[in-house]
Amino acid sequence: MVAVVVLLLLAAAALAVAALLVRFSRAVSELRRVRRMTAKLPGPPMYPLIGNALELACSMDEVYDRLHSLASTHGSMYRLAIAHVTFAFVMDPDDMEAVMTSGKTSDKSVTYGTLEPLMGRGLAVLNGDEWRRHRKAISPSLHLDILRDFVPIFSKQGAAFADTLAELAEKGEAFDVTPLSGACANHTICETVMATDLHRNDPMKRDFLDAIPKAFDHFMYRVWRPWLLSEWVYSLHRSRFPEYLKVKDSLNRFTRKIICEKKKALQKHEIPQRKRQAFLGHMLVSEEGAALSEAELAEEVKTLVMIASASSMDALTFLIYTLAIRQDIQDKVRQELDDILGEDRGRPLQHSDLAHMQYTERVIKETLRFFSVVPIFARTVTEDLLLPSGFTVPRGSQATFWLPYVHRNPQWFPEPDKFDPDRFLPDNSRGRHPFAYVPFSAGPRNCIGQRYAMTFLKTVAATIVPRLRFEVPDDGPSRLEDVPLTMNLTVSVRGGANIRVHRR
């Protein structure tokens, strides 16, 4: 009897090993196929096993410059392999449109799975029917009517931001505006998207917001070391994994707290009844929101807040830094806002005012072109895809977009290194390829929060610019093209966006 059991166990083990060998053999075969099909593309020399990993063997501060150098060297289509992952960079607008609108490339890149343990299975990482179900549930909570009601909150938080900056103006010292932009963005997101009025210094809220940049640090660290994409392998990293666990805990605890408190408020009828609710309220009371489980809702809260926090902080920072360096642009924005607000520069902005901020909007658009806040994103190719350029992107590869190259294509943006808001005048935009400017991605998987972001930036600009004047210190860059950049999930100013502020 014992012998029979042993034989059965050995047979089961043999079958398991055989299955693993078959899967490994198929994976190797697919990898060879991808490498063979991308071999003719431009790109740096590849080495066995590691591919082009040596090209990115640099500090995180240098990654942005390395990627931009590769795109500048190899052009609008090239390949880059890091260990077992092959990236096919696609940067011609026709090819980008084909990729972004194809059902063969609707899945987010496998590298985004690294964010899942931290951010949860939200829109940023979901695919297929699950993504469509979540998108349908969330979209009504960011309706135009909701954004209209957010303007007073944006204005209030912008006024608090202006007050903080005005206090620093009294000192006359240079400071990095990035963390202050982040605080403004984060408190605004908490009050709008999550409809929570927790105090700014609430310990759990502070831990949550502090954890966001750390989470993205871990993401980038692992993406550029694909052997660490496995959670189990990363757990062996003794110097980083303990902090990684703390970050996860901070993100999860705050999310659970917010949802719990919102549910209690709803049960006590403490939330005003209205036709449309903001994100969290909508998800808890609507039929669309009911399609998501409590666990799915918690993960969407983390996803939305984390991505909005990072991108809004850096976009606002770049806008202020641009105005500080380009005093002529700042003067024109201020004149437009003075004309709109009249003598009462401190009055709260109204939603109707936004339509008149045409020059300010063009400045924001040009800022997002010049500084691509989310510079890189990718899609997994599930079936071979023939592009208009004639190249076939093989299944199993990652179709990747490097926006700093796309947004400086002289075919669509003459003198691309020149900062010119008038590029976005209607006459100058006519005929431009719709996929030549995609700061919020494009196609079915475009950014769900793009209207929120533009409304936030316009409102905060209208609140701070009429009251304050920004400038860079003497040792700061005198030209926008000289601003040093670094990259996490988003792009920021390397060394900090140091400015001085003066009251008007």
Coordinates of C-alpha atoms in Angstrom, one line a residue:
M1 CA 0.0 0.0 0.0
V2 CA 2.8 2.4 0.9
A3 CA 4.6 1.6 -2.3
V4 CA 1.4 2.4 -4.3
V5 CA 1.1 5.8 -2.5
V6 CA 4.7 6.6 -3.2
L7 CA 4.3 5.7 -6.8
L8 CA 1.2 7.9 -7.1
L9 CA 3.1 10.8 -5.5
L10 CA 6.0 10.3 -7.8
A11 CA 3.7 10.2 -10.8
A12 CA 2.0 13.4 -9.6
A13 CA 5.3 15.1 -9.1
A14 CA 6.5 14.0 -12.6
L15 CA 3.3 15.3 -14.2
A16 CA 3.7 18.7 -12.4
V17 CA 7.4 18.9 -13.5
A18 CA 6.4 18.0 -17.0
A19 CA 3.7 20.7 -17.0
L20 CA 6.2 23.3 -15.8
L21 CA 8.6 22.2 -18.5
V22 CA 6.0 22.5 -21.2
R23 CA 5.0 26.0 -19.9
F24 CA 8.7 27.0 -19.8
S25 CA 9.3 25.7 -23.3
R26 CA 6.4 27.6 -24.6
A27 CA 7.5 30.8 -22.9
V28 CA 11.0 30.4 -24.3
S29 CA 9.5 29.8 -27.8
E30 CA 7.4 32.9 -27.6
L31 CA 10.3 35.0 -26.3
R32 CA 12.4 33.8 -29.2
R33 CA 9.6 34.6 -31.6
V34 CA 9.3 38.2 -30.2
R35 CA 13.0 38.7 -30.4
R36 CA 13.2 37.4 -33.9
M37 CA 10.3 39.7 -35.1
T38 CA 11.8 42.8 -33.5
A39 CA 15.4 42.1 -34.4
K40 CA 15.2 44.3 -37.6
L41 CA 14.0 47.3 -35.6
P42 CA 16.5 50.0 -34.7
G43 CA 17.8 49.8 -31.1
P44 CA 20.9 49.3 -29.1
P45 CA 22.9 46.1 -29.2
M46 CA 21.3 43.2 -27.3
Y47 CA 23.1 40.7 -25.1
P48 CA 22.0 37.2 -24.2
L49 CA 19.6 36.9 -21.2
I50 CA 19.9 40.6 -20.1
G51 CA 18.9 42.1 -23.5
N52 CA 19.5 45.9 -23.2
A53 CA 19.5 46.0 -19.4
L54 CA 22.9 47.7 -19.4
E55 CA 21.4 50.7 -21.3
L56 CA 19.3 51.4 -18.2
A57 CA 21.9 50.5 -15.6
C58 CA 21.9 54.0 -14.1
S59 CA 20.4 55.9 -11.1
M60 CA 16.7 56.7 -11.2
D61 CA 17.6 60.4 -11.8
E62 CA 19.2 59.4 -15.1
V63 CA 16.4 57.1 -16.4
Y64 CA 14.5 60.0 -18.1
D65 CA 17.6 61.2 -20.0
R66 CA 18.5 57.7 -21.0
L67 CA 15.1 57.0 -22.4
H68 CA 14.9 60.3 -24.2
S69 CA 18.4 59.8 -25.7
L70 CA 17.4 56.3 -27.0
A71 CA 14.3 57.8 -28.7
S72 CA 16.3 60.6 -30.2
T73 CA 18.9 58.2 -31.5
H74 CA 16.7 55.5 -32.9
G75 CA 13.6 57.4 -34.0
S76 CA 9.8 56.8 -33.9
M77 CA 10.0 53.0 -33.8
Y78 CA 12.6 51.0 -32.0
R79 CA 13.0 48.1 -29.6
L80 CA 14.3 47.7 -26.1
A81 CA 14.6 44.4 -24.2
I82 CA 15.1 44.2 -20.5
A83 CA 15.7 40.6 -19.5
H84 CA 12.6 38.7 -20.7
V85 CA 10.4 41.7 -21.5
T86 CA 10.6 43.3 -25.0
F87 CA 9.3 46.9 -25.5
A88 CA 8.4 48.0 -29.0
F89 CA 8.5 51.8 -28.8
V90 CA 5.7 53.2 -31.1
M91 CA 5.8 57.0 -31.6
D92 CA 4.5 57.8 -35.0
P93 CA 0.9 59.2 -34.6
D94 CA -0.6 56.9 -37.2
D95 CA 1.0 53.8 -35.6
M96 CA 0.0 55.1 -32.1
E97 CA -3.6 55.4 -33.2
A98 CA -3.6 51.9 -34.5
V99 CA -2.2 50.6 -31.2
M100 CA -4.4 52.7 -28.9
T101 CA -7.6 51.8 -30.7
S102 CA -7.0 48.1 -31.4
G103 CA -8.6 45.4 -29.4
K104 CA -5.4 43.5 -29.8
T105 CA -3.6 46.0 -27.5
S106 CA -6.3 47.0 -25.1
D107 CA -4.6 45.2 -22.1
K108 CA -2.3 47.3 -20.0
S109 CA 1.4 46.3 -19.9
V110 CA 2.4 43.4 -17.7
T111 CA 4.7 45.8 -15.9
Y112 CA 1.7 47.6 -14.3
G113 CA 1.0 44.4 -12.4
T114 CA 3.8 45.6 -10.1
L115 CA 1.4 48.3 -8.9
E116 CA -1.4 45.9 -8.1
P117 CA -0.3 44.9 -4.6
L118 CA 0.0 48.6 -3.7
M119 CA -2.8 50.2 -5.6
G120 CA -5.1 47.3 -6.1
R121 CA -6.9 46.0 -9.1
G122 CA -8.3 49.3 -10.3
L123 CA -8.7 50.9 -13.8
A124 CA -4.9 51.4 -14.2
V125 CA -4.2 47.6 -14.2
L126 CA -7.5 45.9 -15.2
N127 CA -8.2 44.5 -18.6
G128 CA -11.1 43.1 -20.7
D129 CA -14.6 42.9 -19.3
E130 CA -13.5 43.6 -15.8
W131 CA -12.0 46.9 -16.9
R132 CA -15.2 47.8 -18.9
R133 CA -17.4 47.0 -15.8
H134 CA -15.3 49.3 -13.6
R135 CA -15.1 52.1 -16.2
K136 CA -18.8 52.1 -16.6
A137 CA -19.4 52.2 -12.9
I138 CA -17.0 55.1 -12.3
S139 CA -17.6 57.4 -15.3
P140 CA -20.8 59.0 -14.0
S141 CA -19.0 60.2 -10.9
L142 CA -16.8 62.5 -13.0
H143 CA -19.6 63.9 -15.1
L144 CA -19.4 67.5 -16.2
D145 CA -22.1 68.5 -13.6
I146 CA -19.9 67.1 -10.8
L147 CA -16.9 69.0 -12.1
R148 CA -18.9 72.2 -12.1
D149 CA -19.7 71.7 -8.4
F150 CA -16.0 71.0 -7.7
V151 CA -15.0 74.5 -8.8
P152 CA -15.7 76.2 -5.4
I153 CA -13.6 73.5 -3.7
F154 CA -10.8 73.9 -6.2
S155 CA -11.0 77.6 -5.6
K156 CA -11.0 77.2 -1.8
Q157 CA -8.0 74.9 -1.8
G158 CA -6.2 77.2 -4.3
A159 CA -6.8 80.1 -1.9
A160 CA -5.3 78.1 1.0
F161 CA -2.3 77.4 -1.3
A162 CA -2.0 81.1 -2.1
D163 CA -2.1 81.9 1.6
T164 CA 0.8 79.5 2.2
L165 CA 2.8 80.9 -0.7
A166 CA 2.1 84.5 0.5
E167 CA 3.6 83.6 4.0
L168 CA 6.7 82.3 2.2
A169 CA 6.9 85.5 0.2
E170 CA 7.4 87.4 3.5
K171 CA 10.6 85.5 4.0
G172 CA 12.0 86.2 0.6
E173 CA 13.8 82.8 0.4
A174 CA 13.8 80.3 -2.4
F175 CA 12.0 77.1 -1.8
D176 CA 10.9 74.0 -3.7
V177 CA 7.2 74.4 -4.6
T178 CA 6.7 70.7 -5.4
P179 CA 5.6 69.5 -1.9
L180 CA 3.3 72.5 -1.6
S181 CA 1.7 71.7 -5.0
G182 CA 1.4 68.2 -3.8
A183 CA -0.4 69.2 -0.6
C184 CA -2.8 71.4 -2.6
A185 CA -3.5 68.6 -5.0
N186 CA -3.9 65.9 -2.3
H187 CA -6.3 67.9 -0.1
T188 CA -8.3 68.8 -3.1
I189 CA -8.6 65.2 -4.2
C190 CA -9.6 64.1 -0.7
E191 CA -12.3 66.7 -0.5
T192 CA -13.7 66.2 -4.0
V193 CA -13.1 62.6 -5.2
M194 CA -13.5 61.1 -1.7
A195 CA -15.7 63.9 -0.2
T196 CA -13.9 63.7 3.1
D197 CA -13.3 66.7 5.3
L198 CA -10.6 65.1 7.4
H199 CA -8.2 67.6 9.0
R200 CA -5.0 68.2 7.0
N201 CA -3.0 66.8 9.9
D202 CA -5.0 63.7 10.5
P203 CA -2.2 61.1 11.1
M204 CA -3.7 58.4 9.0
K205 CA -4.4 60.8 6.1
R206 CA -0.8 62.1 6.4
D207 CA 0.6 58.6 6.3
F208 CA -1.5 57.7 3.3
L209 CA -0.4 60.8 1.3
D210 CA 3.3 60.2 2.4
A211 CA 3.0 56.6 1.2
I212 CA 2.0 57.5 -2.4
P213 CA 5.4 58.7 -3.7
K214 CA 7.1 55.8 -1.8
A215 CA 4.7 53.4 -3.6
F216 CA 5.7 54.8 -7.0
D217 CA 9.4 54.5 -6.0
H218 CA 9.0 50.8 -5.4
F219 CA 7.1 50.5 -8.8
M220 CA 9.9 52.1 -10.8
Y221 CA 12.6 50.2 -8.9
R222 CA 11.0 46.9 -9.9
V223 CA 10.1 47.8 -13.4
W224 CA 13.7 48.6 -14.3
R225 CA 14.7 45.3 -12.6
P226 CA 12.2 42.8 -14.2
W227 CA 13.5 40.0 -12.1
L228 CA 11.9 41.8 -9.2
L229 CA 8.4 41.9 -10.8
S230 CA 7.6 38.7 -8.9
E231 CA 6.2 39.6 -5.4
W232 CA 7.9 36.6 -4.0
V233 CA 11.3 37.5 -5.4
Y234 CA 10.9 41.1 -4.1
S235 CA 10.2 39.7 -0.7
L236 CA 13.8 38.5 -0.6
H237 CA 15.0 42.1 -0.9
R238 CA 15.7 42.7 2.8
S239 CA 16.6 46.4 2.6
R240 CA 13.4 47.4 0.6
F241 CA 10.7 44.9 1.3
P242 CA 9.9 46.0 4.9
E243 CA 9.2 49.5 3.8
Y244 CA 7.2 48.1 0.9
L245 CA 4.9 46.3 3.5
K246 CA 4.5 49.5 5.5
V247 CA 3.5 51.5 2.4
K248 CA 0.9 48.8 1.6
D249 CA -0.5 49.0 5.1
S250 CA -0.7 52.8 5.1
L251 CA -2.6 52.8 1.8
N252 CA -5.0 50.1 2.9
R253 CA -5.8 51.4 6.4
F254 CA -6.7 54.9 5.2
T255 CA -8.8 53.6 2.3
R256 CA -10.8 51.3 4.7
K257 CA -11.3 54.2 7.1
I258 CA -12.7 56.6 4.4
I259 CA -15.1 54.0 3.0
C260 CA -16.3 53.0 6.5
E261 CA -16.9 56.6 7.6
K262 CA -18.7 57.4 4.3
K263 CA -21.0 54.5 4.7
K264 CA -21.9 55.6 8.3
A265 CA -22.6 59.1 7.1
L266 CA -24.9 57.7 4.4
Q267 CA -26.8 55.6 6.9
K268 CA -27.3 58.6 9.1
H269 CA -28.4 60.7 6.1
E270 CA -25.6 63.2 6.8
I271 CA -24.7 63.5 3.1
P272 CA -26.9 65.9 1.0
Q273 CA -29.1 64.1 -1.5
R274 CA -28.4 65.2 -5.1
K275 CA -28.9 64.0 -8.6
R276 CA -25.2 63.3 -9.1
Q277 CA -22.7 62.3 -6.4
A278 CA -18.9 62.6 -6.5
F279 CA -16.9 59.5 -6.8
L280 CA -17.1 57.8 -3.5
G281 CA -20.7 58.8 -2.7
H282 CA -21.7 57.8 -6.2
M283 CA -20.1 54.4 -5.9
L284 CA -21.8 53.7 -2.6
V285 CA -25.4 54.7 -3.6
S286 CA -25.7 54.2 -7.3
E287 CA -26.7 51.2 -9.4
E288 CA -23.4 51.4 -11.3
G289 CA -21.5 51.5 -8.0
A290 CA -23.3 48.4 -6.8
A291 CA -21.7 46.5 -9.6
L292 CA -18.4 46.6 -7.6
S293 CA -17.7 44.7 -4.4
E294 CA -16.5 46.5 -1.4
A295 CA -12.9 45.1 -2.0
E296 CA -13.1 46.4 -5.7
L297 CA -14.3 49.8 -4.5
A298 CA -11.4 50.1 -2.0
E299 CA -9.0 49.3 -4.8
E300 CA -10.5 51.9 -7.1
V301 CA -10.3 54.5 -4.4
K302 CA -6.6 53.8 -4.0
T303 CA -6.0 53.8 -7.8
L304 CA -7.8 57.0 -8.4
V305 CA -6.3 58.9 -5.5
M306 CA -2.8 57.7 -6.1
I307 CA -2.6 58.5 -9.8
A308 CA -4.5 61.8 -9.4
S309 CA -2.2 62.8 -6.6
A310 CA 1.1 62.2 -8.4
S311 CA 0.0 63.6 -11.8
S312 CA -1.8 66.7 -10.4
M313 CA 1.1 67.6 -8.1
D314 CA 3.7 67.5 -11.0
A315 CA 1.4 69.2 -13.5
L316 CA 0.7 72.1 -11.0
T317 CA 4.4 72.3 -10.2
F318 CA 5.4 72.5 -13.9
L319 CA 2.8 75.2 -14.5
I320 CA 4.1 77.4 -11.7
Y321 CA 7.7 76.7 -12.6
T322 CA 7.0 77.7 -16.2
L323 CA 5.4 81.0 -15.1
A324 CA 8.4 81.6 -12.9
I325 CA 10.9 81.1 -15.7
R326 CA 8.8 82.8 -18.5
Q327 CA 7.8 86.1 -16.9
D328 CA 6.3 87.2 -20.2
I329 CA 3.9 84.2 -20.2
Q330 CA 3.1 84.9 -16.5
D331 CA 2.3 88.6 -17.3
K332 CA -0.2 87.5 -20.1
V333 CA -1.9 85.0 -17.8
R334 CA -2.2 87.6 -15.1
Q335 CA -3.6 90.1 -17.5
E336 CA -6.2 87.7 -18.7
L337 CA -7.2 86.8 -15.1
D338 CA -7.3 90.4 -14.0
D339 CA -9.7 91.1 -16.9
I340 CA -11.9 88.2 -15.8
L341 CA -11.9 88.9 -12.1
G342 CA -12.0 92.6 -12.2
E343 CA -11.0 94.6 -9.2
D344 CA -12.0 91.8 -6.8
R345 CA -9.0 89.6 -7.4
G346 CA -9.6 87.5 -4.3
R347 CA -13.2 86.5 -5.1
P348 CA -14.0 82.8 -5.5
L349 CA -13.8 81.6 -9.1
Q350 CA -17.1 80.7 -10.8
H351 CA -17.5 77.8 -13.2
S352 CA -18.6 80.4 -15.8
D353 CA -15.2 82.1 -15.5
L354 CA -13.4 79.1 -16.9
A355 CA -14.7 79.5 -20.4
H356 CA -13.0 82.9 -20.6
M357 CA -9.6 81.6 -19.5
Q358 CA -8.6 80.8 -23.1
Y359 CA -4.9 81.9 -23.0
T360 CA -4.4 80.3 -19.6
E361 CA -5.8 77.0 -21.0
R362 CA -3.4 77.2 -23.9
V363 CA -0.5 77.8 -21.4
I364 CA -1.6 74.7 -19.5
K365 CA -1.8 72.6 -22.7
E366 CA 1.6 73.8 -23.8
T367 CA 3.1 73.0 -20.4
L368 CA 1.7 69.5 -20.7
R369 CA 3.3 69.2 -24.1
F370 CA 6.7 70.6 -23.1
F371 CA 6.8 68.6 -19.8
S372 CA 5.0 65.3 -20.4
V373 CA 3.9 64.6 -16.8
V374 CA 3.2 60.9 -17.5
P375 CA 5.9 60.3 -20.0
I376 CA 5.6 56.6 -20.7
F377 CA 2.9 54.0 -20.8
A378 CA 2.5 50.7 -22.5
R379 CA 0.1 48.0 -23.7
T380 CA 0.5 44.3 -23.9
V381 CA 0.1 43.0 -27.5
T382 CA -2.2 39.9 -27.4
E383 CA -2.1 39.2 -31.1
D384 CA 0.3 40.3 -33.9
L385 CA -0.7 43.8 -35.0
L386 CA 0.3 45.2 -38.4
L387 CA 0.9 49.0 -38.1
P388 CA 0.4 51.6 -40.9
S389 CA 4.2 51.9 -41.0
G390 CA 4.4 48.3 -42.2
F391 CA 5.9 46.8 -39.1
T392 CA 4.1 44.0 -37.2
V393 CA 4.2 44.3 -33.5
P394 CA 4.4 40.7 -32.2
R395 CA 2.1 39.2 -29.6
G396 CA 3.8 39.1 -26.2
S397 CA 5.7 42.3 -26.7
Q398 CA 4.9 45.6 -24.9
A399 CA 3.8 48.4 -27.3
T400 CA 5.3 51.5 -25.6
F401 CA 4.8 55.2 -26.0
W402 CA 7.4 57.8 -25.0
L403 CA 5.5 61.1 -25.0
P404 CA 8.5 63.5 -24.8
Y405 CA 9.5 62.3 -28.3
V406 CA 5.9 62.3 -29.6
H407 CA 5.2 65.8 -28.3
R408 CA 8.3 67.2 -29.9
N409 CA 7.8 65.9 -33.4
P410 CA 8.5 68.9 -35.6
Q411 CA 6.0 67.7 -38.2
W412 CA 3.2 68.5 -35.8
F413 CA 5.0 71.1 -33.6
P414 CA 7.3 73.4 -35.5
E415 CA 10.2 74.5 -33.5
P416 CA 9.3 71.9 -30.8
D417 CA 11.8 73.1 -28.2
K418 CA 10.2 76.6 -28.2
F419 CA 7.4 77.1 -25.6
D420 CA 4.5 78.6 -27.5
P421 CA 1.0 78.5 -26.1
D422 CA -0.4 79.8 -29.4
R423 CA 0.2 76.3 -30.9
F424 CA -3.2 75.5 -29.4
L425 CA -5.1 78.3 -31.1
P426 CA -7.9 76.8 -33.2
D427 CA -6.2 77.9 -36.5
N428 CA -2.9 76.4 -35.4
S429 CA -4.4 73.2 -34.2
R430 CA -6.4 72.5 -37.3
G431 CA -5.0 69.6 -39.2
R432 CA -2.8 68.3 -36.4
H433 CA -3.0 64.6 -36.0
P434 CA -5.3 63.7 -33.1
F435 CA -2.7 61.3 -31.7
A436 CA 0.2 63.8 -32.0
Y437 CA -0.8 65.3 -28.6
V438 CA -1.9 62.7 -26.0
P439 CA -1.0 64.0 -22.5
F440 CA -3.9 62.0 -21.1
S441 CA -3.5 59.0 -23.4
A442 CA -6.1 58.4 -26.1
G443 CA -8.6 55.8 -27.4
P444 CA -10.9 53.7 -25.2
R445 CA -8.3 53.6 -22.4
N446 CA -7.7 57.4 -22.1
C447 CA -7.4 59.0 -18.7
I448 CA -10.8 59.1 -17.0
G449 CA -9.8 62.1 -15.0
Q450 CA -8.5 64.5 -17.8
R451 CA -11.4 67.0 -17.4
Y452 CA -10.9 67.0 -13.7
A453 CA -7.2 67.7 -14.1
M454 CA -7.8 70.6 -16.6
T455 CA -10.5 72.2 -14.4
F456 CA -8.3 71.9 -11.3
L457 CA -5.3 73.5 -13.0
K458 CA -7.3 76.4 -14.4
T459 CA -9.0 77.1 -11.2
V460 CA -5.9 77.0 -9.0
A461 CA -4.0 79.2 -11.5
A462 CA -6.8 81.7 -11.4
T463 CA -6.6 81.7 -7.6
I464 CA -2.8 82.1 -7.1
V465 CA -1.6 84.1 -10.2
P466 CA -3.6 87.3 -9.5
R467 CA -2.3 87.5 -5.9
L468 CA 1.4 86.5 -6.4
R469 CA 4.4 86.8 -8.7
F470 CA 6.7 83.9 -9.2
E471 CA 10.3 83.9 -10.2
V472 CA 13.3 81.6 -10.2
P473 CA 16.3 82.3 -8.0
D474 CA 19.5 83.6 -9.6
D475 CA 21.0 80.1 -9.8
G476 CA 17.9 78.7 -11.4
P477 CA 17.4 77.9 -15.1
S478 CA 16.8 80.9 -17.3
R479 CA 15.2 78.8 -20.1
L480 CA 12.6 76.0 -19.9
E481 CA 14.7 73.7 -22.1
D482 CA 17.4 73.8 -19.4
V483 CA 15.1 72.4 -16.6
P484 CA 16.6 69.1 -15.5
L485 CA 14.0 66.3 -15.2
T486 CA 13.8 63.1 -13.3
M487 CA 11.2 60.3 -13.6
N488 CA 9.2 58.2 -11.3
L489 CA 5.8 57.1 -12.5
T490 CA 5.5 60.8 -13.4
V491 CA 8.1 63.4 -14.3
S492 CA 9.3 66.1 -11.9
V493 CA 12.1 68.7 -11.7
R494 CA 15.4 67.1 -10.6
G495 CA 16.6 68.8 -7.5
G496 CA 13.3 70.5 -6.9
A497 CA 11.3 73.3 -8.6
N498 CA 12.9 76.1 -6.6
I499 CA 11.2 79.5 -6.8
R500 CA 10.7 82.8 -5.0
V501 CA 7.3 84.4 -4.5
H502 CA 6.3 88.0 -4.1
R503 CA 3.0 89.5 -3.2
R504 CA 1.3 91.8 -5.7

